């Protein structure tokens, strides 16, 4: 009786162990880590060297950032600090669409493309509504590539520096992302 019970127990516990280790393996392979980064996008909104350019809009209307129907294409440098001469780690490139009739927000579809540093070659994809009057303009992290495959999260832009005379604008881009 006793040996049989012991054998049954051993089998029971080894099958439990199998189930548990399978679950642990699954969890480990699906494990997401959270990464937060604060980086800076360096824009130039007057010539020469424009980085945000209106390429389409409603005929007869001015192609302003706040005029419904205007599409801007952008390619801002990304640096590690607010200083535009600090280490450049990539580009923020994509489009802004003035897609609210009252001009209060723009639709953003943008790729943060890392060209150097630990994330070199990877991208984070941003998408959403940027409400212009907000101090922190939040959009979603919808996915990514390379080190950010399957990424999910959110990001905020905050105006960090504006030089009206020379046409420089720097935004603080704060990205929180869950990824493998
Ligand atoms: C972006 O980086 C390039 C290459 O370093 C530089 O020539 C250019 O002036 C930078 N643009 C802005 C707006 O900082
Ligand atoms: C960036 O965002 C995170 C998460 O929302 C927040 O905890 C942190 O204080 C922010 N950092 C800056 C410099 O705004």
mmCIF file of N, CA and C in Angstrom, residues 75-178:
data_model
loop_
_atom_site.group_PDB
_atom_site.id
_atom_site.type_symbol
_atom_site.label_atom_id
_atom_site.label_comp_id
_atom_site.label_asym_id
_atom_site.label_seq_id
_atom_site.Cartn_x
_atom_site.Cartn_y
_atom_site.Cartn_z
ATOM 1 N N UNK A 75 11.008 65.330 -40.501
ATOM 2 C CA UNK A 75 12.185 64.502 -40.229
ATOM 3 C C UNK A 75 13.081 65.279 -39.254
ATOM 4 N N UNK A 76 12.789 65.147 -37.982
ATOM 5 C CA UNK A 76 13.566 65.850 -36.953
ATOM 6 C C UNK A 76 14.701 64.954 -36.458
ATOM 7 N N UNK A 77 15.842 65.576 -36.171
ATOM 8 C CA UNK A 77 16.910 64.822 -35.496
ATOM 9 C C UNK A 77 16.443 64.477 -34.084
ATOM 10 N N UNK A 78 16.922 63.354 -33.582
ATOM 11 C CA UNK A 78 16.691 63.012 -32.177
ATOM 12 C C UNK A 78 18.035 63.021 -31.454
ATOM 13 N N UNK A 79 18.059 63.773 -30.349
ATOM 14 C CA UNK A 79 19.298 63.871 -29.568
ATOM 15 C C UNK A 79 19.047 63.402 -28.135
ATOM 16 N N UNK A 80 20.148 63.180 -27.433
ATOM 17 C CA UNK A 80 20.040 62.645 -26.061
ATOM 18 C C UNK A 80 19.727 63.729 -25.039
ATOM 19 N N UNK A 81 20.041 64.991 -25.341
ATOM 20 C CA UNK A 81 19.720 66.083 -24.413
ATOM 21 C C UNK A 81 19.034 67.213 -25.187
ATOM 22 N N UNK A 82 18.607 68.222 -24.452
ATOM 23 C CA UNK A 82 17.899 69.344 -25.059
ATOM 24 C C UNK A 82 18.791 70.120 -26.048
ATOM 25 N N UNK A 83 20.104 70.039 -25.861
ATOM 26 C CA UNK A 83 21.071 70.743 -26.714
ATOM 27 C C UNK A 83 21.100 70.074 -28.098
ATOM 28 N N UNK A 84 20.779 70.846 -29.156
ATOM 29 C CA UNK A 84 20.680 70.211 -30.479
ATOM 30 C C UNK A 84 22.028 69.711 -30.985
ATOM 31 N N UNK A 85 23.119 70.141 -30.325
ATOM 32 C CA UNK A 85 24.438 69.633 -30.709
ATOM 33 C C UNK A 85 24.869 68.418 -29.883
ATOM 34 N N UNK A 86 23.975 67.942 -29.002
ATOM 35 C CA UNK A 86 24.333 66.749 -28.219
ATOM 36 C C UNK A 86 24.248 65.507 -29.107
ATOM 37 N N UNK A 87 24.630 64.363 -28.554
ATOM 38 C CA UNK A 87 24.705 63.129 -29.352
ATOM 39 C C UNK A 87 23.403 62.851 -30.086
ATOM 40 N N UNK A 88 23.531 62.660 -31.403
ATOM 41 C CA UNK A 88 22.351 62.356 -32.216
ATOM 42 C C UNK A 88 22.161 60.848 -32.249
ATOM 43 N N UNK A 89 20.956 60.384 -31.902
ATOM 44 C CA UNK A 89 20.737 58.930 -31.853
ATOM 45 C C UNK A 89 19.707 58.458 -32.873
ATOM 46 N N UNK A 90 19.101 59.386 -33.607
ATOM 47 C CA UNK A 90 18.143 58.930 -34.606
ATOM 48 C C UNK A 90 17.306 60.045 -35.192
ATOM 49 N N UNK A 91 16.207 59.639 -35.789
ATOM 50 C CA UNK A 91 15.286 60.565 -36.451
ATOM 51 C C UNK A 91 13.853 60.285 -36.018
ATOM 52 N N UNK A 92 13.063 61.358 -35.958
ATOM 53 C CA UNK A 92 11.608 61.210 -35.791
ATOM 54 C C UNK A 92 11.021 61.593 -37.135
ATOM 55 N N UNK A 93 10.563 60.600 -37.889
ATOM 56 C CA UNK A 93 10.063 60.944 -39.215
ATOM 57 C C UNK A 93 8.672 60.390 -39.441
ATOM 58 N N UNK A 94 7.888 61.177 -40.142
ATOM 59 C CA UNK A 94 6.514 60.758 -40.388
ATOM 60 C C UNK A 94 5.666 61.921 -40.842
ATOM 61 N N UNK A 95 4.382 61.850 -40.504
ATOM 62 C CA UNK A 95 3.457 62.889 -40.958
ATOM 63 C C UNK A 95 2.584 63.418 -39.817
ATOM 64 N N UNK A 96 2.213 64.673 -39.980
ATOM 65 C CA UNK A 96 1.176 65.294 -39.153
ATOM 66 C C UNK A 96 0.033 65.664 -40.102
ATOM 67 N N UNK A 97 -1.177 65.372 -39.697
ATOM 68 C CA UNK A 97 -2.328 65.770 -40.505
ATOM 69 C C UNK A 97 -3.218 66.666 -39.653
ATOM 70 N N UNK A 98 -3.466 67.876 -40.130
ATOM 71 C CA UNK A 98 -4.404 68.757 -39.425
ATOM 72 C C UNK A 98 -5.792 68.207 -39.691
ATOM 73 N N UNK A 99 -6.285 67.397 -38.749
ATOM 74 C CA UNK A 99 -7.516 66.651 -39.027
ATOM 75 C C UNK A 99 -8.643 66.941 -38.040
ATOM 76 N N UNK A 100 -8.536 68.058 -37.326
ATOM 77 C CA UNK A 100 -9.729 68.527 -36.609
ATOM 78 C C UNK A 100 -10.143 69.843 -37.255
ATOM 79 N N UNK A 101 -11.427 69.993 -37.469
ATOM 80 C CA UNK A 101 -11.943 71.168 -38.176
ATOM 81 C C UNK A 101 -11.543 72.466 -37.490
ATOM 82 N N UNK A 102 -11.518 72.449 -36.142
ATOM 83 C CA UNK A 102 -11.204 73.690 -35.418
ATOM 84 C C UNK A 102 -9.698 73.901 -35.223
ATOM 85 N N UNK A 103 -8.878 72.995 -35.745
ATOM 86 C CA UNK A 103 -7.428 73.184 -35.671
ATOM 87 C C UNK A 103 -6.815 72.927 -34.306
ATOM 88 N N UNK A 104 -7.586 72.282 -33.409
ATOM 89 C CA UNK A 104 -7.090 72.124 -32.038
ATOM 90 C C UNK A 104 -6.138 70.943 -31.865
ATOM 91 N N UNK A 105 -6.117 70.055 -32.850
ATOM 92 C CA UNK A 105 -5.218 68.909 -32.717
ATOM 93 C C UNK A 105 -4.741 68.458 -34.087
ATOM 94 N N UNK A 106 -3.682 67.680 -34.074
ATOM 95 C CA UNK A 106 -3.203 67.072 -35.319
ATOM 96 C C UNK A 106 -3.088 65.570 -35.112
ATOM 97 N N UNK A 107 -3.288 64.833 -36.191
ATOM 98 C CA UNK A 107 -3.101 63.390 -36.168
ATOM 99 C C UNK A 107 -1.635 63.115 -36.500
ATOM 100 N N UNK A 108 -1.019 62.258 -35.695
ATOM 101 C CA UNK A 108 0.406 61.978 -35.844
ATOM 102 C C UNK A 108 0.619 60.517 -36.219
ATOM 103 N N UNK A 109 1.423 60.267 -37.223
ATOM 104 C CA UNK A 109 1.876 58.902 -37.530
ATOM 105 C C UNK A 109 3.383 59.022 -37.722
ATOM 106 N N UNK A 110 4.133 58.503 -36.768
ATOM 107 C CA UNK A 110 5.560 58.789 -36.765
ATOM 108 C C UNK A 110 6.384 57.589 -36.336
ATOM 109 N N UNK A 111 7.547 57.490 -36.935
ATOM 110 C CA UNK A 111 8.481 56.430 -36.610
ATOM 111 C C UNK A 111 9.682 57.067 -35.924
ATOM 112 N N UNK A 112 10.007 56.548 -34.737
ATOM 113 C CA UNK A 112 11.245 56.958 -34.065
ATOM 114 C C UNK A 112 12.285 55.918 -34.466
ATOM 115 N N UNK A 113 13.241 56.362 -35.265
ATOM 116 C CA UNK A 113 14.197 55.434 -35.869
ATOM 117 C C UNK A 113 15.568 55.688 -35.244
ATOM 118 N N UNK A 114 16.054 54.686 -34.534
ATOM 119 C CA UNK A 114 17.345 54.826 -33.840
ATOM 120 C C UNK A 114 18.475 54.469 -34.801
ATOM 121 N N UNK A 115 19.407 55.403 -34.965
ATOM 122 C CA UNK A 115 20.505 55.172 -35.906
ATOM 123 C C UNK A 115 21.840 54.993 -35.202
ATOM 124 N N UNK A 116 21.846 55.136 -33.875
ATOM 125 C CA UNK A 116 23.065 54.805 -33.124
ATOM 126 C C UNK A 116 22.674 54.517 -31.683
ATOM 127 N N UNK A 117 23.629 54.038 -30.909
ATOM 128 C CA UNK A 117 23.351 53.703 -29.514
ATOM 129 C C UNK A 117 22.812 52.287 -29.374
ATOM 130 N N UNK A 118 22.310 51.963 -28.176
ATOM 131 C CA UNK A 118 21.913 50.573 -27.893
ATOM 132 C C UNK A 118 20.729 50.104 -28.743
ATOM 133 N N UNK A 119 19.935 51.034 -29.244
ATOM 134 C CA UNK A 119 18.758 50.633 -30.029
ATOM 135 C C UNK A 119 18.973 50.816 -31.531
ATOM 136 N N UNK A 120 20.227 50.979 -31.943
ATOM 137 C CA UNK A 120 20.534 51.225 -33.361
ATOM 138 C C UNK A 120 19.816 50.222 -34.276
ATOM 139 N N UNK A 121 19.135 50.745 -35.285
ATOM 140 C CA UNK A 121 18.454 49.896 -36.264
ATOM 141 C C UNK A 121 17.019 49.554 -35.890
ATOM 142 N N UNK A 122 16.607 49.848 -34.647
ATOM 143 C CA UNK A 122 15.247 49.546 -34.217
ATOM 144 C C UNK A 122 14.367 50.785 -34.374
ATOM 145 N N UNK A 123 13.057 50.561 -34.411
ATOM 146 C CA UNK A 123 12.127 51.693 -34.467
ATOM 147 C C UNK A 123 11.026 51.527 -33.430
ATOM 148 N N UNK A 124 10.452 52.670 -33.044
ATOM 149 C CA UNK A 124 9.236 52.703 -32.227
ATOM 150 C C UNK A 124 8.205 53.465 -33.044
ATOM 151 N N UNK A 125 7.013 52.873 -33.187
ATOM 152 C CA UNK A 125 5.973 53.488 -34.020
ATOM 153 C C UNK A 125 4.964 54.221 -33.143
ATOM 154 N N UNK A 126 4.806 55.512 -33.412
ATOM 155 C CA UNK A 126 3.890 56.353 -32.646
ATOM 156 C C UNK A 126 2.681 56.711 -33.501
ATOM 157 N N UNK A 127 1.538 56.771 -32.870
ATOM 158 C CA UNK A 127 0.327 57.134 -33.604
ATOM 159 C C UNK A 127 -0.684 57.726 -32.646
ATOM 160 N N UNK A 128 -1.400 58.754 -33.106
ATOM 161 C CA UNK A 128 -2.475 59.266 -32.262
ATOM 162 C C UNK A 128 -2.801 60.719 -32.506
ATOM 163 N N UNK A 129 -3.607 61.236 -31.604
ATOM 164 C CA UNK A 129 -4.064 62.607 -31.683
ATOM 165 C C UNK A 129 -3.227 63.470 -30.760
ATOM 166 N N UNK A 130 -2.569 64.458 -31.316
ATOM 167 C CA UNK A 130 -1.768 65.373 -30.514
ATOM 168 C C UNK A 130 -2.603 66.636 -30.288
ATOM 169 N N UNK A 131 -3.075 66.804 -29.046
ATOM 170 C CA UNK A 131 -3.921 67.958 -28.713
ATOM 171 C C UNK A 131 -2.985 69.133 -28.402
ATOM 172 N N UNK A 132 -3.042 70.134 -29.277
ATOM 173 C CA UNK A 132 -1.984 71.140 -29.287
ATOM 174 C C UNK A 132 -1.920 71.974 -28.011
ATOM 175 N N UNK A 133 -3.074 72.179 -27.334
ATOM 176 C CA UNK A 133 -3.043 73.038 -26.143
ATOM 177 C C UNK A 133 -2.518 72.303 -24.910
ATOM 178 N N UNK A 134 -2.344 70.990 -24.996
ATOM 179 C CA UNK A 134 -1.875 70.239 -23.836
ATOM 180 C C UNK A 134 -0.381 70.459 -23.611
ATOM 181 N N UNK A 135 0.021 70.558 -22.341
ATOM 182 C CA UNK A 135 1.456 70.651 -22.091
ATOM 183 C C UNK A 135 2.128 69.328 -22.467
ATOM 184 N N UNK A 136 1.479 68.186 -22.102
ATOM 185 C CA UNK A 136 1.991 66.871 -22.483
ATOM 186 C C UNK A 136 1.059 66.295 -23.543
ATOM 187 N N UNK A 137 1.525 66.263 -24.775
ATOM 188 C CA UNK A 137 0.709 65.776 -25.891
ATOM 189 C C UNK A 137 0.968 64.281 -26.046
ATOM 190 N N UNK A 138 -0.041 63.505 -25.661
ATOM 191 C CA UNK A 138 0.173 62.058 -25.575
ATOM 192 C C UNK A 138 -0.334 61.313 -26.801
ATOM 193 N N UNK A 139 0.497 60.405 -27.291
ATOM 194 C CA UNK A 139 0.091 59.508 -28.377
ATOM 195 C C UNK A 139 0.429 58.068 -27.953
ATOM 196 N N UNK A 140 -0.057 57.115 -28.729
ATOM 197 C CA UNK A 140 0.177 55.707 -28.398
ATOM 198 C C UNK A 140 1.444 55.197 -29.073
ATOM 199 N N UNK A 141 2.125 54.280 -28.381
ATOM 200 C CA UNK A 141 3.149 53.458 -29.042
ATOM 201 C C UNK A 141 2.396 52.240 -29.552
ATOM 202 N N UNK A 142 2.281 52.108 -30.872
ATOM 203 C CA UNK A 142 1.460 51.034 -31.422
ATOM 204 C C UNK A 142 2.266 49.781 -31.773
ATOM 205 N N UNK A 143 3.542 49.941 -32.014
ATOM 206 C CA UNK A 143 4.393 48.779 -32.267
ATOM 207 C C UNK A 143 5.838 49.228 -32.423
ATOM 208 N N UNK A 144 6.635 48.357 -32.982
ATOM 209 C CA UNK A 144 8.038 48.693 -33.186
ATOM 210 C C UNK A 144 8.707 47.603 -33.986
ATOM 211 N N UNK A 145 9.990 47.818 -34.239
ATOM 212 C CA UNK A 145 10.770 46.794 -34.946
ATOM 213 C C UNK A 145 12.075 46.572 -34.195
ATOM 214 N N UNK A 146 12.786 45.501 -34.572
ATOM 215 C CA UNK A 146 14.066 45.197 -33.938
ATOM 216 C C UNK A 146 13.892 44.924 -32.468
ATOM 217 N N UNK A 147 14.564 45.691 -31.626
ATOM 218 C CA UNK A 147 14.463 45.478 -30.176
ATOM 219 C C UNK A 147 13.079 45.831 -29.644
ATOM 220 N N UNK A 148 12.263 46.485 -30.462
ATOM 221 C CA UNK A 148 10.932 46.904 -29.998
ATOM 222 C C UNK A 148 9.793 46.157 -30.699
ATOM 223 N N UNK A 149 10.071 44.947 -31.193
ATOM 224 C CA UNK A 149 8.995 44.148 -31.791
ATOM 225 C C UNK A 149 7.882 43.930 -30.769
ATOM 226 N N UNK A 150 6.662 44.052 -31.231
ATOM 227 C CA UNK A 150 5.464 43.861 -30.389
ATOM 228 C C UNK A 150 5.333 44.927 -29.298
ATOM 229 N N UNK A 151 6.040 46.024 -29.450
ATOM 230 C CA UNK A 151 5.996 47.057 -28.406
ATOM 231 C C UNK A 151 4.597 47.646 -28.256
ATOM 232 N N UNK A 152 4.324 48.029 -27.007
ATOM 233 C CA UNK A 152 3.070 48.720 -26.668
ATOM 234 C C UNK A 152 3.432 49.763 -25.634
ATOM 235 N N UNK A 153 2.735 50.903 -25.683
ATOM 236 C CA UNK A 153 3.020 51.890 -24.653
ATOM 237 C C UNK A 153 2.433 53.237 -24.994
ATOM 238 N N UNK A 154 3.058 54.253 -24.462
ATOM 239 C CA UNK A 154 2.568 55.602 -24.718
ATOM 240 C C UNK A 154 3.753 56.555 -24.707
ATOM 241 N N UNK A 155 3.527 57.738 -25.288
ATOM 242 C CA UNK A 155 4.611 58.716 -25.372
ATOM 243 C C UNK A 155 4.020 60.113 -25.256
ATOM 244 N N UNK A 156 4.775 61.014 -24.669
ATOM 245 C CA UNK A 156 4.325 62.411 -24.595
ATOM 246 C C UNK A 156 5.383 63.329 -25.207
ATOM 247 N N UNK A 157 4.875 64.368 -25.852
ATOM 248 C CA UNK A 157 5.736 65.444 -26.336
ATOM 249 C C UNK A 157 5.481 66.662 -25.457
ATOM 250 N N UNK A 158 6.540 67.317 -25.088
ATOM 251 C CA UNK A 158 6.422 68.552 -24.320
ATOM 252 C C UNK A 158 7.377 69.553 -24.972
ATOM 253 N N UNK A 159 6.869 70.740 -25.259
ATOM 254 C CA UNK A 159 7.747 71.751 -25.847
ATOM 255 C C UNK A 159 8.829 72.094 -24.826
ATOM 256 N N UNK A 160 10.091 71.963 -25.248
ATOM 257 C CA UNK A 160 11.187 72.138 -24.292
ATOM 258 C C UNK A 160 11.983 73.412 -24.550
ATOM 259 N N UNK A 161 12.017 73.846 -25.805
ATOM 260 C CA UNK A 161 12.822 75.013 -26.166
ATOM 261 C C UNK A 161 12.328 75.558 -27.501
ATOM 262 N N UNK A 162 12.174 76.867 -27.585
ATOM 263 C CA UNK A 162 11.795 77.497 -28.858
ATOM 264 C C UNK A 162 12.674 78.727 -29.069
ATOM 265 N N UNK A 163 13.256 78.805 -30.256
ATOM 266 C CA UNK A 163 14.044 79.971 -30.645
ATOM 267 C C UNK A 163 13.342 80.559 -31.876
ATOM 268 N N UNK A 164 12.430 81.543 -31.612
ATOM 269 C CA UNK A 164 11.621 82.118 -32.690
ATOM 270 C C UNK A 164 12.488 82.809 -33.737
ATOM 271 N N UNK A 165 13.574 83.448 -33.273
ATOM 272 C CA UNK A 165 14.407 84.236 -34.185
ATOM 273 C C UNK A 165 15.057 83.337 -35.234
ATOM 274 N N UNK A 166 15.631 82.208 -34.787
ATOM 275 C CA UNK A 166 16.338 81.327 -35.719
ATOM 276 C C UNK A 166 15.501 80.133 -36.182
ATOM 277 N N UNK A 167 14.282 80.009 -35.648
ATOM 278 C CA UNK A 167 13.372 78.959 -36.110
ATOM 279 C C UNK A 167 13.674 77.567 -35.585
ATOM 280 N N UNK A 168 14.247 77.483 -34.385
ATOM 281 C CA UNK A 168 14.502 76.161 -33.802
ATOM 282 C C UNK A 168 13.419 75.825 -32.785
ATOM 283 N N UNK A 169 12.989 74.578 -32.790
ATOM 284 C CA UNK A 169 12.029 74.113 -31.794
ATOM 285 C C UNK A 169 12.437 72.736 -31.300
ATOM 286 N N UNK A 170 12.532 72.589 -29.989
ATOM 287 C CA UNK A 170 12.955 71.314 -29.411
ATOM 288 C C UNK A 170 11.844 70.776 -28.524
ATOM 289 N N UNK A 171 11.475 69.523 -28.736
ATOM 290 C CA UNK A 171 10.464 68.874 -27.902
ATOM 291 C C UNK A 171 11.094 67.759 -27.082
ATOM 292 N N UNK A 172 10.598 67.631 -25.848
ATOM 293 C CA UNK A 172 10.996 66.491 -25.012
ATOM 294 C C UNK A 172 10.020 65.358 -25.322
ATOM 295 N N UNK A 173 10.548 64.236 -25.775
ATOM 296 C CA UNK A 173 9.722 63.072 -26.119
ATOM 297 C C UNK A 173 9.987 61.984 -25.083
ATOM 298 N N UNK A 174 8.959 61.703 -24.292
ATOM 299 C CA UNK A 174 9.083 60.766 -23.169
ATOM 300 C C UNK A 174 8.300 59.494 -23.521
ATOM 301 N N UNK A 175 9.032 58.416 -23.778
ATOM 302 C CA UNK A 175 8.403 57.180 -24.264
ATOM 303 C C UNK A 175 8.455 56.103 -23.188
ATOM 304 N N UNK A 176 7.298 55.533 -22.884
ATOM 305 C CA UNK A 176 7.239 54.376 -21.985
ATOM 306 C C UNK A 176 6.732 53.215 -22.806
ATOM 307 N N UNK A 177 7.516 52.145 -22.847
ATOM 308 C CA UNK A 177 7.204 51.067 -23.767
ATOM 309 C C UNK A 177 7.422 49.702 -23.104
ATOM 310 N N UNK A 178 6.473 48.797 -23.344
ATOM 311 C CA UNK A 178 6.632 47.400 -22.943
ATOM 312 C C UNK A 178 7.029 46.631 -24.186
#
